[in-house]
Amino acid sequence: MILYGLCGEDPSVHFSPHVWKVIMALRHKGLDYELHPVAFTDIPKLEDGFSPTVPILRDGDVLVRDSFDIALYLEDTYPDLPSLFKGEGGRAMARFVEGFSQTVLHPAITKIAVADIHNLLAPTDRVYFRKTREARLSQTLEELASNRFTEAAEFPRKLEPIRHALKFQPWLGGDGPLFADYILFGAFQWARVTASVDILKADDPVRDWFERCLDLHGAIGRSVRAAA
Ligand SMILES: N[C@@H](CCC(=O)N[C@@H](CS)C(=O)NCC(=O)O)C(=O)O
């Protein structure tokens, strides 16, 4: 299998939250893959323009885009390997976790880390990234960077739903991690690898859960160093 991901100027610094979800899903199932991280501006050239975004997974002749669709594909194609959802209810509820991550966590992490992400990129990507992100966020990267400590101070409040779940169970998936955990892990790992400010407090149960996620599957999450 080939997993196309995203990297900065240093190819070892791969940071896409959605790609990290898939890395954890592939490891969870014990499947072998090669990670091919590319620059933002090279994504449209991958697999004859198959997708404007990564992750893209090639499994033999099959191409799949979108992290959730890739997880569903892996679950349906390799049903005898450890489950990512534990049934229909698990699939359905993972969509809620995806929604929470993308509508609450991602916008906050974007504001905190967007200028740092820019600085990790190769020069050609920086031009593209500044243009698209400043248009999307209606602020300059410098304005966003100057607010990042305020944003980071407000960030822990947003994690209360996760703390609530972790009072009853060690993982969102219950006794063990499922794709729902990897969805959230992707967001926190994206922040860990890119942001110059640490967004998780040392005594936060979410930090404890995140450290346990980093230890999973041969500590693959620790193979890329933290930015802060
Ligand atoms: N819904 C998609 C989102 C994928 C996505 O937005 N990927 C970003 C990288 S994290 C990307 O490829 N962006 C390309 C660009 O901004 O040009 C998924 O879950 O895979």
PDB file of N, CA and C and ligand atoms in Angstrom, residues 6 16-18 21 40 43 52-55 66-68 98 102 128 133 136, ligand 1:
ATOM      1  N   LEU A   6       1.565  14.620   3.556  1.00  0.00           N
ATOM      2  CA  LEU A   6       1.965  16.022   3.373  1.00  0.00           C
ATOM      3  C   LEU A   6       3.183  16.288   4.240  1.00  0.00           C
ATOM      4  N   SER A  16       0.063  16.326   8.482  1.00  0.00           N
ATOM      5  CA  SER A  16      -1.374  16.415   8.191  1.00  0.00           C
ATOM      6  C   SER A  16      -2.208  15.622   9.212  1.00  0.00           C
ATOM      7  N   PRO A  17      -3.193  16.264   9.849  1.00  0.00           N
ATOM      8  CA  PRO A  17      -4.032  15.542  10.819  1.00  0.00           C
ATOM      9  C   PRO A  17      -4.765  14.368  10.197  1.00  0.00           C
ATOM     10  N   HIS A  18      -5.221  14.564   8.964  1.00  0.00           N
ATOM     11  CA  HIS A  18      -6.015  13.521   8.308  1.00  0.00           C
ATOM     12  C   HIS A  18      -5.130  12.331   7.912  1.00  0.00           C
ATOM     13  N   LYS A  21      -4.480  10.224  11.015  1.00  0.00           N
ATOM     14  CA  LYS A  21      -5.590   9.313  11.322  1.00  0.00           C
ATOM     15  C   LYS A  21      -5.407   7.995  10.575  1.00  0.00           C
ATOM     16  N   PHE A  40       2.397  20.600  -0.515  1.00  0.00           N
ATOM     17  CA  PHE A  40       1.022  21.012  -0.867  1.00  0.00           C
ATOM     18  C   PHE A  40       0.859  21.140  -2.385  1.00  0.00           C
ATOM     19  N   ILE A  43       0.323  17.955  -4.530  1.00  0.00           N
ATOM     20  CA  ILE A  43      -0.843  17.067  -4.368  1.00  0.00           C
ATOM     21  C   ILE A  43      -1.623  16.904  -5.682  1.00  0.00           C
ATOM     22  N   PRO A  52      -7.722  16.548  -4.720  1.00  0.00           N
ATOM     23  CA  PRO A  52      -7.052  17.811  -4.363  1.00  0.00           C
ATOM     24  C   PRO A  52      -6.485  17.803  -2.944  1.00  0.00           C
ATOM     25  N   THR A  53      -6.786  16.753  -2.191  1.00  0.00           N
ATOM     26  CA  THR A  53      -6.299  16.694  -0.806  1.00  0.00           C
ATOM     27  C   THR A  53      -5.666  15.333  -0.526  1.00  0.00           C
ATOM     28  N   VAL A  54      -4.795  15.319   0.474  1.00  0.00           N
ATOM     29  CA  VAL A  54      -4.307  14.057   1.040  1.00  0.00           C
ATOM     30  C   VAL A  54      -4.988  13.891   2.395  1.00  0.00           C
ATOM     31  N   PRO A  55      -5.119  12.672   2.893  1.00  0.00           N
ATOM     32  CA  PRO A  55      -4.537  11.425   2.423  1.00  0.00           C
ATOM     33  C   PRO A  55      -5.197  10.848   1.168  1.00  0.00           C
ATOM     34  N   ASP A  66      -9.867  10.675   1.207  1.00  0.00           N
ATOM     35  CA  ASP A  66     -10.611  11.096   2.398  1.00  0.00           C
ATOM     36  C   ASP A  66     -10.348  10.121   3.552  1.00  0.00           C
ATOM     37  N   SER A  67      -9.905  10.678   4.680  1.00  0.00           N
ATOM     38  CA  SER A  67      -9.470   9.827   5.798  1.00  0.00           C
ATOM     39  C   SER A  67     -10.582   8.907   6.302  1.00  0.00           C
ATOM     40  N   PHE A  68     -11.797   9.421   6.416  1.00  0.00           N
ATOM     41  CA  PHE A  68     -12.882   8.571   6.938  1.00  0.00           C
ATOM     42  C   PHE A  68     -13.218   7.475   5.925  1.00  0.00           C
ATOM     43  N   GLU A  98     -15.686  13.068  14.377  1.00  0.00           N
ATOM     44  CA  GLU A  98     -15.116  13.799  13.240  1.00  0.00           C
ATOM     45  C   GLU A  98     -15.680  15.225  13.212  1.00  0.00           C
ATOM     46  N   GLN A 102     -13.464  18.572  13.614  1.00  0.00           N
ATOM     47  CA  GLN A 102     -13.318  19.512  12.502  1.00  0.00           C
ATOM     48  C   GLN A 102     -13.986  20.862  12.734  1.00  0.00           C
ATOM     49  N   TYR A 128       1.868  29.627  -1.885  1.00  0.00           N
ATOM     50  CA  TYR A 128       0.525  29.050  -2.030  1.00  0.00           C
ATOM     51  C   TYR A 128      -0.215  29.060  -0.699  1.00  0.00           C
ATOM     52  N   ARG A 133      -4.532  30.543   2.825  1.00  0.00           N
ATOM     53  CA  ARG A 133      -4.949  30.615   4.239  1.00  0.00           C
ATOM     54  C   ARG A 133      -5.347  32.039   4.631  1.00  0.00           C
ATOM     55  N   ARG A 136      -8.783  32.490   3.314  1.00  0.00           N
ATOM     56  CA  ARG A 136      -9.761  31.679   4.056  1.00  0.00           C
ATOM     57  C   ARG A 136     -10.039  32.259   5.437  1.00  0.00           C
TER      58      ARG A 136
HETATM   59  N1  LIG B   1     -11.961  15.416   4.482  1.00  0.00           N
HETATM   60  C1  LIG B   1     -10.592  15.189   4.081  1.00  0.00           C
HETATM   61  C2  LIG B   1      -9.761  16.450   4.321  1.00  0.00           C
HETATM   62  C3  LIG B   1      -8.348  16.304   3.812  1.00  0.00           C
HETATM   63  C4  LIG B   1      -7.578  17.607   3.840  1.00  0.00           C
HETATM   64  O1  LIG B   1      -8.139  18.705   4.000  1.00  0.00           O
HETATM   65  N2  LIG B   1      -6.248  17.492   3.654  1.00  0.00           N
HETATM   66  C5  LIG B   1      -5.392  18.665   3.626  1.00  0.00           C
HETATM   67  C6  LIG B   1      -4.115  18.404   4.386  1.00  0.00           C
HETATM   68  S1  LIG B   1      -4.392  18.216   6.112  1.00  0.00           S
HETATM   69  C7  LIG B   1      -4.983  18.928   2.184  1.00  0.00           C
HETATM   70  O2  LIG B   1      -4.657  18.009   1.469  1.00  0.00           O
HETATM   71  N3  LIG B   1      -5.026  20.184   1.753  1.00  0.00           N
HETATM   72  C8  LIG B   1      -4.625  20.534   0.428  1.00  0.00           C
HETATM   73  C9  LIG B   1      -4.570  22.025   0.222  1.00  0.00           C
HETATM   74  O3  LIG B   1      -4.912  22.788   1.133  1.00  0.00           O
HETATM   75  O4  LIG B   1      -4.140  22.404  -0.869  1.00  0.00           O
HETATM   76  C10 LIG B   1     -10.030  13.980   4.834  1.00  0.00           C
HETATM   77  O5  LIG B   1     -10.541  13.674   5.926  1.00  0.00           O
HETATM   78  O6  LIG B   1      -9.118  13.313   4.323  1.00  0.00           O
END
